[in-house]
mmCIF file of C-alpha atoms in Angstrom:
data_model
loop_
_atom_site.group_PDB
_atom_site.id
_atom_site.type_symbol
_atom_site.label_atom_id
_atom_site.label_comp_id
_atom_site.label_asym_id
_atom_site.label_seq_id
_atom_site.Cartn_x
_atom_site.Cartn_y
_atom_site.Cartn_z
ATOM 1 C CA UNK A 1 34.426 -163.186 13.150
ATOM 2 C CA UNK A 2 33.982 -159.370 13.516
ATOM 3 C CA UNK A 3 34.350 -157.942 16.988
ATOM 4 C CA UNK A 4 32.220 -154.870 17.665
ATOM 5 C CA UNK A 5 34.043 -151.765 18.825
ATOM 6 C CA UNK A 6 33.178 -150.534 22.292
ATOM 7 C CA UNK A 7 30.797 -147.584 22.118
ATOM 8 C CA UNK A 8 33.220 -145.231 23.824
ATOM 9 C CA UNK A 9 35.921 -145.951 21.209
ATOM 10 C CA UNK A 10 33.494 -145.359 18.368
ATOM 11 C CA UNK A 11 32.360 -142.082 19.934
ATOM 12 C CA UNK A 12 35.971 -140.982 20.564
ATOM 13 C CA UNK A 13 36.817 -141.715 16.937
ATOM 14 C CA UNK A 14 33.826 -139.675 15.810
ATOM 15 C CA UNK A 15 34.910 -136.733 17.921
ATOM 16 C CA UNK A 16 38.466 -136.990 16.577
ATOM 17 C CA UNK A 17 37.205 -137.014 12.993
ATOM 18 C CA UNK A 18 34.999 -134.003 13.655
ATOM 19 C CA UNK A 19 37.862 -132.117 15.285
ATOM 20 C CA UNK A 20 40.159 -132.942 12.360
ATOM 21 C CA UNK A 21 37.562 -131.778 9.858
ATOM 22 C CA UNK A 22 37.081 -128.556 11.835
ATOM 23 C CA UNK A 23 40.834 -127.959 11.988
ATOM 24 C CA UNK A 24 41.166 -128.551 8.238
ATOM 25 C CA UNK A 25 38.266 -126.204 7.511
ATOM 26 C CA UNK A 26 39.792 -123.481 9.694
ATOM 27 C CA UNK A 27 43.235 -123.935 8.095
ATOM 28 C CA UNK A 28 41.661 -123.522 4.655
ATOM 29 C CA UNK A 29 40.314 -120.095 5.560
ATOM 30 C CA UNK A 30 42.368 -116.983 4.672
ATOM 31 C CA UNK A 31 44.865 -115.981 7.339
ATOM 32 C CA UNK A 32 44.293 -112.392 8.439
ATOM 33 C CA UNK A 33 46.582 -110.657 10.915
ATOM 34 C CA UNK A 34 44.984 -107.964 13.074
ATOM 35 C CA UNK A 35 47.467 -105.305 14.192
ATOM 36 C CA UNK A 36 46.026 -103.290 17.072
ATOM 37 C CA UNK A 37 47.156 -99.742 17.795
ATOM 38 C CA UNK A 38 44.502 -98.539 20.254
ATOM 39 C CA UNK A 39 41.942 -95.816 19.630
ATOM 40 C CA UNK A 40 38.201 -95.681 20.286
ATOM 41 C CA UNK A 41 37.668 -99.174 18.902
ATOM 42 C CA UNK A 42 39.691 -100.316 21.916
ATOM 43 C CA UNK A 43 38.062 -97.786 24.261
ATOM 44 C CA UNK A 44 35.688 -98.092 27.183
ATOM 45 C CA UNK A 45 33.250 -95.708 28.862
ATOM 46 C CA UNK A 46 31.951 -95.628 32.424
ATOM 47 C CA UNK A 47 28.442 -96.550 31.262
ATOM 48 C CA UNK A 48 26.534 -97.596 28.163
ATOM 49 C CA UNK A 49 25.443 -93.983 27.737
ATOM 50 C CA UNK A 50 29.025 -92.780 27.277
ATOM 51 C CA UNK A 51 29.407 -92.679 23.499
ATOM 52 C CA UNK A 52 31.557 -89.529 23.390
ATOM 53 C CA UNK A 53 33.062 -89.426 26.896
ATOM 54 C CA UNK A 54 35.314 -92.447 27.386
ATOM 55 C CA UNK A 55 38.920 -93.588 27.674
ATOM 56 C CA UNK A 56 40.509 -94.695 24.388
ATOM 57 C CA UNK A 57 43.043 -97.502 23.955
ATOM 58 C CA UNK A 58 42.077 -99.703 26.911
ATOM 59 C CA UNK A 59 41.003 -103.040 25.421
ATOM 60 C CA UNK A 60 43.842 -105.376 24.291
ATOM 61 C CA UNK A 61 43.653 -107.065 20.902
ATOM 62 C CA UNK A 62 42.998 -110.564 22.254
ATOM 63 C CA UNK A 63 39.931 -109.306 24.119
ATOM 64 C CA UNK A 64 38.814 -107.324 21.084
ATOM 65 C CA UNK A 65 38.891 -110.458 18.920
ATOM 66 C CA UNK A 66 37.432 -112.734 21.597
ATOM 67 C CA UNK A 67 34.426 -110.429 21.835
ATOM 68 C CA UNK A 68 33.579 -111.133 18.188
ATOM 69 C CA UNK A 69 33.458 -114.948 17.753
ATOM 70 C CA UNK A 70 31.749 -114.490 14.372
ATOM 71 C CA UNK A 71 35.183 -113.667 12.929
ATOM 72 C CA UNK A 72 36.153 -117.337 13.103
ATOM 73 C CA UNK A 73 33.729 -118.067 10.269
ATOM 74 C CA UNK A 74 35.465 -115.519 8.046
ATOM 75 C CA UNK A 75 39.185 -116.046 8.542
ATOM 76 C CA UNK A 76 41.917 -117.636 10.594
ATOM 77 C CA UNK A 77 43.028 -114.791 12.828
ATOM 78 C CA UNK A 78 46.233 -113.752 14.509
ATOM 79 C CA UNK A 79 46.296 -110.669 16.710
ATOM 80 C CA UNK A 80 49.251 -108.435 17.580
ATOM 81 C CA UNK A 81 49.305 -105.419 19.889
ATOM 82 C CA UNK A 82 51.654 -103.027 18.081
ATOM 83 C CA UNK A 83 50.704 -99.953 20.138
ATOM 84 C CA UNK A 84 48.044 -98.976 22.631
ATOM 85 C CA UNK A 85 47.584 -95.267 22.035
ATOM 86 C CA UNK A 86 45.004 -92.646 21.215
ATOM 87 C CA UNK A 87 45.612 -91.670 17.606
ATOM 88 C CA UNK A 88 45.888 -87.921 18.140
ATOM 89 C CA UNK A 89 49.361 -88.788 19.485
ATOM 90 C CA UNK A 90 50.315 -91.022 16.529
ATOM 91 C CA UNK A 91 53.719 -89.650 15.496
ATOM 92 C CA UNK A 92 56.256 -90.340 12.759
ATOM 93 C CA UNK A 93 57.914 -93.128 14.729
ATOM 94 C CA UNK A 94 54.554 -94.853 15.099
ATOM 95 C CA UNK A 95 54.050 -94.586 11.332
ATOM 96 C CA UNK A 96 57.468 -96.064 10.555
ATOM 97 C CA UNK A 97 57.176 -98.902 13.075
ATOM 98 C CA UNK A 98 53.692 -99.867 11.908
ATOM 99 C CA UNK A 99 54.570 -99.709 8.210
ATOM 100 C CA UNK A 100 57.638 -101.896 8.718
ATOM 101 C CA UNK A 101 55.560 -104.499 10.520
ATOM 102 C CA UNK A 102 52.879 -104.434 7.825
ATOM 103 C CA UNK A 103 55.540 -104.757 5.125
ATOM 104 C CA UNK A 104 57.147 -107.724 6.872
ATOM 105 C CA UNK A 105 53.815 -109.500 7.250
ATOM 106 C CA UNK A 106 52.880 -109.024 3.595
ATOM 107 C CA UNK A 107 56.062 -110.896 2.664
ATOM 108 C CA UNK A 108 54.921 -113.975 4.593
ATOM 109 C CA UNK A 109 53.378 -116.588 2.323
ATOM 110 C CA UNK A 110 50.956 -117.673 5.053
ATOM 111 C CA UNK A 111 49.449 -114.177 5.486
ATOM 112 C CA UNK A 112 46.561 -113.332 3.157
ATOM 113 C CA UNK A 113 45.446 -109.970 4.513
ATOM 114 C CA UNK A 114 46.072 -107.427 7.255
ATOM 115 C CA UNK A 115 43.721 -105.361 9.392
ATOM 116 C CA UNK A 116 44.924 -102.391 11.451
ATOM 117 C CA UNK A 117 42.668 -101.161 14.254
ATOM 118 C CA UNK A 118 43.272 -97.454 14.768
ATOM 119 C CA UNK A 119 41.915 -94.357 16.445
ATOM 120 C CA UNK A 120 39.863 -92.226 14.082
ATOM 121 C CA UNK A 121 41.567 -88.866 14.688
ATOM 122 C CA UNK A 122 44.558 -89.671 12.465
ATOM 123 C CA UNK A 123 43.331 -92.887 10.837
ATOM 124 C CA UNK A 124 43.252 -91.263 7.399
ATOM 125 C CA UNK A 125 46.896 -90.189 7.701
ATOM 126 C CA UNK A 126 48.115 -93.655 8.658
ATOM 127 C CA UNK A 127 46.077 -95.262 5.878
ATOM 128 C CA UNK A 128 47.550 -92.885 3.306
ATOM 129 C CA UNK A 129 51.098 -93.408 4.601
ATOM 130 C CA UNK A 130 50.735 -97.187 4.278
ATOM 131 C CA UNK A 131 49.207 -96.697 0.831
ATOM 132 C CA UNK A 132 52.389 -94.907 -0.238
ATOM 133 C CA UNK A 133 55.116 -97.093 1.264
ATOM 134 C CA UNK A 134 53.985 -100.725 1.571
ATOM 135 C CA UNK A 135 54.738 -102.731 -1.565
ATOM 136 C CA UNK A 136 52.077 -105.412 -1.600
ATOM 137 C CA UNK A 137 48.898 -106.255 -3.476
ATOM 138 C CA UNK A 138 47.535 -108.118 -0.448
ATOM 139 C CA UNK A 139 44.492 -106.456 1.140
ATOM 140 C CA UNK A 140 45.435 -104.007 3.895
ATOM 141 C CA UNK A 141 42.469 -102.550 5.756
ATOM 142 C CA UNK A 142 42.485 -99.823 8.410
ATOM 143 C CA UNK A 143 39.473 -99.678 10.712
ATOM 144 C CA UNK A 144 38.254 -97.751 13.726
ATOM 145 C CA UNK A 145 35.054 -96.804 15.453
ATOM 146 C CA UNK A 146 33.319 -93.646 16.548
ATOM 147 C CA UNK A 147 31.896 -95.186 19.734
ATOM 148 C CA UNK A 148 33.599 -97.404 22.318
ATOM 149 C CA UNK A 149 32.462 -100.990 22.562
ATOM 150 C CA UNK A 150 30.783 -100.278 25.913
ATOM 151 C CA UNK A 151 28.335 -97.765 24.399
ATOM 152 C CA UNK A 152 24.791 -98.320 23.178
ATOM 153 C CA UNK A 153 24.803 -98.812 19.393
ATOM 154 C CA UNK A 154 28.593 -99.203 19.344
ATOM 155 C CA UNK A 155 29.871 -99.389 15.773
ATOM 156 C CA UNK A 156 33.244 -101.043 16.353
ATOM 157 C CA UNK A 157 32.168 -104.698 16.223
ATOM 158 C CA UNK A 158 30.549 -104.473 12.787
ATOM 159 C CA UNK A 159 33.324 -102.237 11.473
ATOM 160 C CA UNK A 160 35.906 -104.823 12.577
ATOM 161 C CA UNK A 161 33.895 -107.712 11.154
ATOM 162 C CA UNK A 162 33.686 -105.896 7.821
ATOM 163 C CA UNK A 163 37.392 -105.083 7.890
ATOM 164 C CA UNK A 164 38.347 -108.729 8.410
ATOM 165 C CA UNK A 165 35.864 -109.770 5.734
ATOM 166 C CA UNK A 166 37.387 -107.346 3.224
ATOM 167 C CA UNK A 167 40.970 -108.290 4.170
ATOM 168 C CA UNK A 168 40.116 -111.954 3.622
ATOM 169 C CA UNK A 169 38.637 -111.297 0.168
ATOM 170 C CA UNK A 170 40.583 -111.903 -3.005
ATOM 171 C CA UNK A 171 38.643 -109.164 -4.790
ATOM 172 C CA UNK A 172 40.091 -106.571 -2.394
ATOM 173 C CA UNK A 173 43.646 -107.282 -3.571
ATOM 174 C CA UNK A 174 45.492 -104.637 -5.562
ATOM 175 C CA UNK A 175 43.151 -101.774 -4.640
ATOM 176 C CA UNK A 176 45.554 -100.053 -2.278
ATOM 177 C CA UNK A 177 45.099 -99.563 1.438
ATOM 178 C CA UNK A 178 41.413 -99.516 2.334
ATOM 179 C CA UNK A 179 39.311 -98.106 5.182
ATOM 180 C CA UNK A 180 36.085 -99.845 6.237
ATOM 181 C CA UNK A 181 33.735 -97.708 8.315
ATOM 182 C CA UNK A 182 29.936 -97.542 8.394
ATOM 183 C CA UNK A 183 29.562 -100.384 5.823
ATOM 184 C CA UNK A 184 31.584 -98.433 3.221
ATOM 185 C CA UNK A 185 34.893 -99.405 1.664
ATOM 186 C CA UNK A 186 36.927 -96.257 1.206
ATOM 187 C CA UNK A 187 40.286 -95.568 -0.400
ATOM 188 C CA UNK A 188 42.923 -94.787 2.216
ATOM 189 C CA UNK A 189 44.115 -92.002 -0.064
ATOM 190 C CA UNK A 190 40.795 -90.218 -0.476
ATOM 191 C CA UNK A 191 38.957 -90.713 2.787
ATOM 192 C CA UNK A 192 38.837 -88.122 5.570
ATOM 193 C CA UNK A 193 37.142 -87.773 8.926
ATOM 194 C CA UNK A 194 34.405 -85.240 8.255
ATOM 195 C CA UNK A 195 32.490 -85.156 11.538
ATOM 196 C CA UNK A 196 33.348 -86.129 15.097
ATOM 197 C CA UNK A 197 30.044 -87.245 16.631
ATOM 198 C CA UNK A 198 28.405 -89.482 14.024
ATOM 199 C CA UNK A 199 29.157 -93.038 13.002
ATOM 200 C CA UNK A 200 29.190 -92.042 9.310
ATOM 201 C CA UNK A 201 32.215 -89.876 10.014
ATOM 202 C CA UNK A 202 34.497 -90.948 7.156
ATOM 203 C CA UNK A 203 33.793 -89.642 3.687
ATOM 204 C CA UNK A 204 35.527 -89.025 0.385
ATOM 205 C CA UNK A 205 34.561 -86.290 -2.027
ATOM 206 C CA UNK A 206 35.019 -88.847 -4.820
ATOM 207 C CA UNK A 207 32.779 -91.415 -3.120
ATOM 208 C CA UNK A 208 33.497 -94.853 -1.627
ATOM 209 C CA UNK A 209 35.109 -97.629 -3.646
ATOM 210 C CA UNK A 210 32.294 -99.892 -2.585
ATOM 211 C CA UNK A 211 30.276 -101.325 0.272
ATOM 212 C CA UNK A 212 30.470 -104.452 2.373
ATOM 213 C CA UNK A 213 27.106 -105.917 3.340
ATOM 214 C CA UNK A 214 26.756 -109.106 5.385
ATOM 215 C CA UNK A 215 30.306 -110.103 4.541
ATOM 216 C CA UNK A 216 30.048 -109.541 0.788
ATOM 217 C CA UNK A 217 31.909 -106.804 -1.102
ATOM 218 C CA UNK A 218 30.189 -104.643 -3.703
ATOM 219 C CA UNK A 219 32.632 -102.542 -5.763
ATOM 220 C CA UNK A 220 31.738 -99.399 -7.713
ATOM 221 C CA UNK A 221 35.042 -97.730 -8.599
ATOM 222 C CA UNK A 222 38.793 -98.281 -8.397
ATOM 223 C CA UNK A 223 41.607 -95.902 -7.365
ATOM 224 C CA UNK A 224 43.651 -94.416 -10.205
ATOM 225 C CA UNK A 225 46.420 -92.676 -8.263
ATOM 226 C CA UNK A 226 49.675 -94.582 -7.712
ATOM 227 C CA UNK A 227 49.784 -96.749 -4.600
ATOM 228 C CA UNK A 228 51.359 -99.776 -2.902
ATOM 229 C CA UNK A 229 52.935 -102.026 -5.579
ATOM 230 C CA UNK A 230 52.990 -99.130 -8.071
ATOM 231 C CA UNK A 231 54.620 -96.681 -5.665
ATOM 232 C CA UNK A 232 58.213 -95.549 -6.070
ATOM 233 C CA UNK A 233 58.511 -95.369 -2.284
ATOM 234 C CA UNK A 234 59.273 -98.372 -0.076
ATOM 235 C CA UNK A 235 59.191 -98.452 3.708
ATOM 236 C CA UNK A 236 62.119 -100.881 3.684
ATOM 237 C CA UNK A 237 64.288 -98.088 2.246
ATOM 238 C CA UNK A 238 63.060 -95.301 4.547
ATOM 239 C CA UNK A 239 64.946 -94.835 7.814
ATOM 240 C CA UNK A 240 63.569 -91.473 8.940
ATOM 241 C CA UNK A 241 61.010 -88.941 7.792
ATOM 242 C CA UNK A 242 61.952 -85.288 7.209
ATOM 243 C CA UNK A 243 60.300 -82.555 9.254
ATOM 244 C CA UNK A 244 57.177 -81.208 7.545
ATOM 245 C CA UNK A 245 54.631 -78.995 9.281
ATOM 246 C CA UNK A 246 51.364 -77.191 8.565
ATOM 247 C CA UNK A 247 50.518 -73.510 8.946
ATOM 248 C CA UNK A 248 46.863 -72.485 8.906
ATOM 249 C CA UNK A 249 45.783 -69.645 6.661
ATOM 250 C CA UNK A 250 43.153 -67.008 7.549
ATOM 251 C CA UNK A 251 42.442 -63.412 6.678
ATOM 252 C CA UNK A 252 44.215 -61.773 9.613
ATOM 253 C CA UNK A 253 47.065 -64.267 9.901
ATOM 254 C CA UNK A 254 50.531 -63.068 10.856
ATOM 255 C CA UNK A 255 53.893 -64.519 9.891
ATOM 256 C CA UNK A 256 54.954 -65.732 13.334
ATOM 257 C CA UNK A 257 54.167 -69.384 12.634
ATOM 258 C CA UNK A 258 55.843 -69.361 9.226
ATOM 259 C CA UNK A 259 59.015 -67.832 10.625
ATOM 260 C CA UNK A 260 59.048 -70.173 13.638
ATOM 261 C CA UNK A 261 58.804 -73.263 11.457
ATOM 262 C CA UNK A 262 61.667 -71.935 9.334
ATOM 263 C CA UNK A 263 63.856 -71.539 12.422
ATOM 264 C CA UNK A 264 62.872 -75.038 13.559
ATOM 265 C CA UNK A 265 64.406 -76.495 10.401
ATOM 266 C CA UNK A 266 61.409 -77.841 8.506
ATOM 267 C CA UNK A 267 62.115 -79.249 5.063
ATOM 268 C CA UNK A 268 58.653 -78.387 3.775
ATOM 269 C CA UNK A 269 55.759 -76.269 4.979
ATOM 270 C CA UNK A 270 52.155 -77.020 4.056
ATOM 271 C CA UNK A 271 50.074 -73.848 3.837
ATOM 272 C CA UNK A 272 46.423 -74.661 4.569
ATOM 273 C CA UNK A 273 44.965 -71.779 2.616
ATOM 274 C CA UNK A 274 41.488 -70.426 2.165
ATOM 275 C CA UNK A 275 39.480 -71.268 -0.955
ATOM 276 C CA UNK A 276 41.749 -72.317 -3.806
ATOM 277 C CA UNK A 277 44.764 -72.495 -1.504
ATOM 278 C CA UNK A 278 44.813 -68.707 -1.264
ATOM 279 C CA UNK A 279 47.530 -66.992 0.768
ATOM 280 C CA UNK A 280 46.902 -63.768 2.718
ATOM 281 C CA UNK A 281 48.921 -60.871 1.255
ATOM 282 C CA UNK A 282 50.912 -60.352 4.455
ATOM 283 C CA UNK A 283 52.093 -64.011 4.423
ATOM 284 C CA UNK A 284 53.375 -64.153 0.840
ATOM 285 C CA UNK A 285 56.793 -62.592 1.469
ATOM 286 C CA UNK A 286 57.410 -64.810 4.507
ATOM 287 C CA UNK A 287 56.688 -67.921 2.451
ATOM 288 C CA UNK A 288 58.881 -66.661 -0.391
ATOM 289 C CA UNK A 289 61.703 -66.059 2.088
ATOM 290 C CA UNK A 290 61.335 -69.572 3.437
ATOM 291 C CA UNK A 291 61.493 -71.000 -0.093
ATOM 292 C CA UNK A 292 64.683 -68.991 -0.705
ATOM 293 C CA UNK A 293 66.179 -70.817 2.279
ATOM 294 C CA UNK A 294 65.470 -74.165 0.592
ATOM 295 C CA UNK A 295 62.182 -75.024 2.311
ATOM 296 C CA UNK A 296 59.540 -76.464 -0.026
ATOM 297 C CA UNK A 297 56.237 -74.558 0.086
ATOM 298 C CA UNK A 298 53.084 -76.570 -0.642
ATOM 299 C CA UNK A 299 49.788 -74.770 -1.152
ATOM 300 C CA UNK A 300 46.820 -76.792 0.068
ATOM 301 C CA UNK A 301 43.317 -75.741 1.077
ATOM 302 C CA UNK A 302 41.461 -75.853 4.359
ATOM 303 C CA UNK A 303 38.239 -76.345 2.350
ATOM 304 C CA UNK A 304 37.017 -79.960 2.754
ATOM 305 C CA UNK A 305 36.393 -80.645 -0.957
ATOM 306 C CA UNK A 306 37.747 -79.541 -4.324
ATOM 307 C CA UNK A 307 41.370 -79.179 -5.349
ATOM 308 C CA UNK A 308 44.035 -76.505 -5.637
ATOM 309 C CA UNK A 309 44.823 -75.263 -9.148
ATOM 310 C CA UNK A 310 48.406 -74.455 -9.978
ATOM 311 C CA UNK A 311 49.154 -70.792 -10.798
ATOM 312 C CA UNK A 312 45.667 -69.778 -9.717
ATOM 313 C CA UNK A 313 45.526 -67.334 -6.786
ATOM 314 C CA UNK A 314 49.334 -67.410 -6.579
ATOM 315 C CA UNK A 315 52.044 -67.543 -9.304
ATOM 316 C CA UNK A 316 53.426 -70.931 -8.277
ATOM 317 C CA UNK A 317 55.845 -71.134 -11.206
ATOM 318 C CA UNK A 318 57.329 -67.747 -10.325
ATOM 319 C CA UNK A 319 57.636 -68.506 -6.606
ATOM 320 C CA UNK A 320 58.745 -72.123 -7.153
ATOM 321 C CA UNK A 321 55.917 -73.419 -4.992
ATOM 322 C CA UNK A 322 54.029 -76.714 -5.181
ATOM 323 C CA UNK A 323 50.278 -77.305 -5.065
ATOM 324 C CA UNK A 324 48.746 -80.183 -3.116
ATOM 325 C CA UNK A 325 46.132 -81.044 -5.778
ATOM 326 C CA UNK A 326 43.119 -82.560 -3.940
ATOM 327 C CA UNK A 327 44.962 -83.578 -0.779
ATOM 328 C CA UNK A 328 43.868 -81.950 2.448
ATOM 329 C CA UNK A 329 46.669 -80.364 4.522
ATOM 330 C CA UNK A 330 47.165 -83.374 6.806
ATOM 331 C CA UNK A 331 47.554 -85.725 3.859
ATOM 332 C CA UNK A 332 49.708 -83.247 1.941
ATOM 333 C CA UNK A 333 52.054 -83.381 4.931
ATOM 334 C CA UNK A 334 52.204 -87.193 4.724
ATOM 335 C CA UNK A 335 52.997 -87.159 1.000
ATOM 336 C CA UNK A 336 55.565 -84.366 1.351
ATOM 337 C CA UNK A 337 57.419 -86.305 4.055
ATOM 338 C CA UNK A 338 57.512 -89.450 1.972
ATOM 339 C CA UNK A 339 58.346 -87.600 -1.248
ATOM 340 C CA UNK A 340 61.251 -85.732 0.318
ATOM 341 C CA UNK A 341 62.998 -89.004 1.084
ATOM 342 C CA UNK A 342 63.687 -89.012 -2.673
ATOM 343 C CA UNK A 343 62.668 -85.734 -4.330
ATOM 344 C CA UNK A 344 65.299 -83.008 -4.529
ATOM 345 C CA UNK A 345 63.512 -80.129 -6.272
ATOM 346 C CA UNK A 346 60.072 -78.574 -6.545
ATOM 347 C CA UNK A 347 59.372 -79.913 -10.046
ATOM 348 C CA UNK A 348 59.918 -83.464 -8.869
ATOM 349 C CA UNK A 349 57.810 -82.802 -5.791
ATOM 350 C CA UNK A 350 54.988 -81.407 -7.950
ATOM 351 C CA UNK A 351 55.071 -84.500 -10.185
ATOM 352 C CA UNK A 352 54.645 -86.653 -7.107
ATOM 353 C CA UNK A 353 51.666 -84.618 -5.916
ATOM 354 C CA UNK A 354 50.018 -85.045 -9.331
ATOM 355 C CA UNK A 355 50.633 -88.815 -9.425
ATOM 356 C CA UNK A 356 49.872 -89.853 -5.843
#
C-alpha cells in the first residue's frame, strides 16, 4: 500500500531540487574574478547631472557587482578590492602589485578569466603593462567608465557587463590583455584615451579588435605584436622597475628638464617629440650628453597617430638612440621600464620596441 507524501514534504523536495539545479547551473558557468582598483567606474557625483564633476574611487567592488545582477547570467563572479584610487596616481608599485595578483589568479585552475576595473586616466598604461608581463592565455580585460554610476546615461554598467562577458568567453583567450569600452574590444597595447569628455574616449589608430554586442563577441582582427604567453618578460621575475621618465618636446624647449632627469638618476628618458619624433636643435646636445652617461634615449612622438621612423629627423644610429615605433610616450615609458629589467644595450632595447 502506497502512502502519499504530505504536501509540505513534496513542496520542500521540489524547492531543494530547484536549488540544486540552480547551484549546478551557476557552478557550470565560467569563473571570472573582478579586481577593483577604483576610478570613475567606482565614482559618485552629488547629482545625476554630475557627469564630469564627481569623486572617483568611492564605490567598493561588492556594491559595484551587486548593482548589476545581470552578471550572474554570464559568469560566476568573485570580487576583490585591490586598490581604491584615482588612476592618475597609479604608480609603479600599483602596477607591480596588480600584475602579481593577476598572475597568481591565472595560475588557478578554477579561474577562467579576469576583469580589472580601473580609472581611465592611466588605464591604457596598466593594460599594456599587464600585456607585457602576465604569462597567461586566459582572457584578461581592463575596463573603466567615463561617467560615474550616479550620472544620467552612465556608461560603467554596460562597460562592466561587456568586460565580464568577454572575460568569460573562450574566443577571447590568447588575444592578449583587452580593453572593453563603448561596446568595442580593444587591444591593451594599441588603445589610448583620446578625449576626456565623451564615452567613446578610447581609440586605436589600428582599429578595435572587435565589438561586443548583447553579450556576443564579434572579432575583426588579431594582435601581431608579442604579448602575454609569448612575452620574454614575466612579472614573477620582476622585483622592481627602473626609473624612466618623459620629457615633452616643443619648439622653444630648454634643457632644464633633460638635465634634471639625468641628475635624478633615470635609466631611460622618453623624448615626446614633435612630428616624427623630432628634437629641437637646442635639446640635441643635452640628450647626447645624457646618453654618454649611460641613459637610454627613446624618441617617441606627441602626435596621436603614426609612428617614428628610425634615422629620420635624427641620426639614431650615430647617437645610439632608440625609436619608440608606434607607441605613444606614456606607453614607451612602460615598455622601456619592463625592457630594462633585461636589456643591457640600445640594440637590444630597439629590438624590443620593434617586437612589442
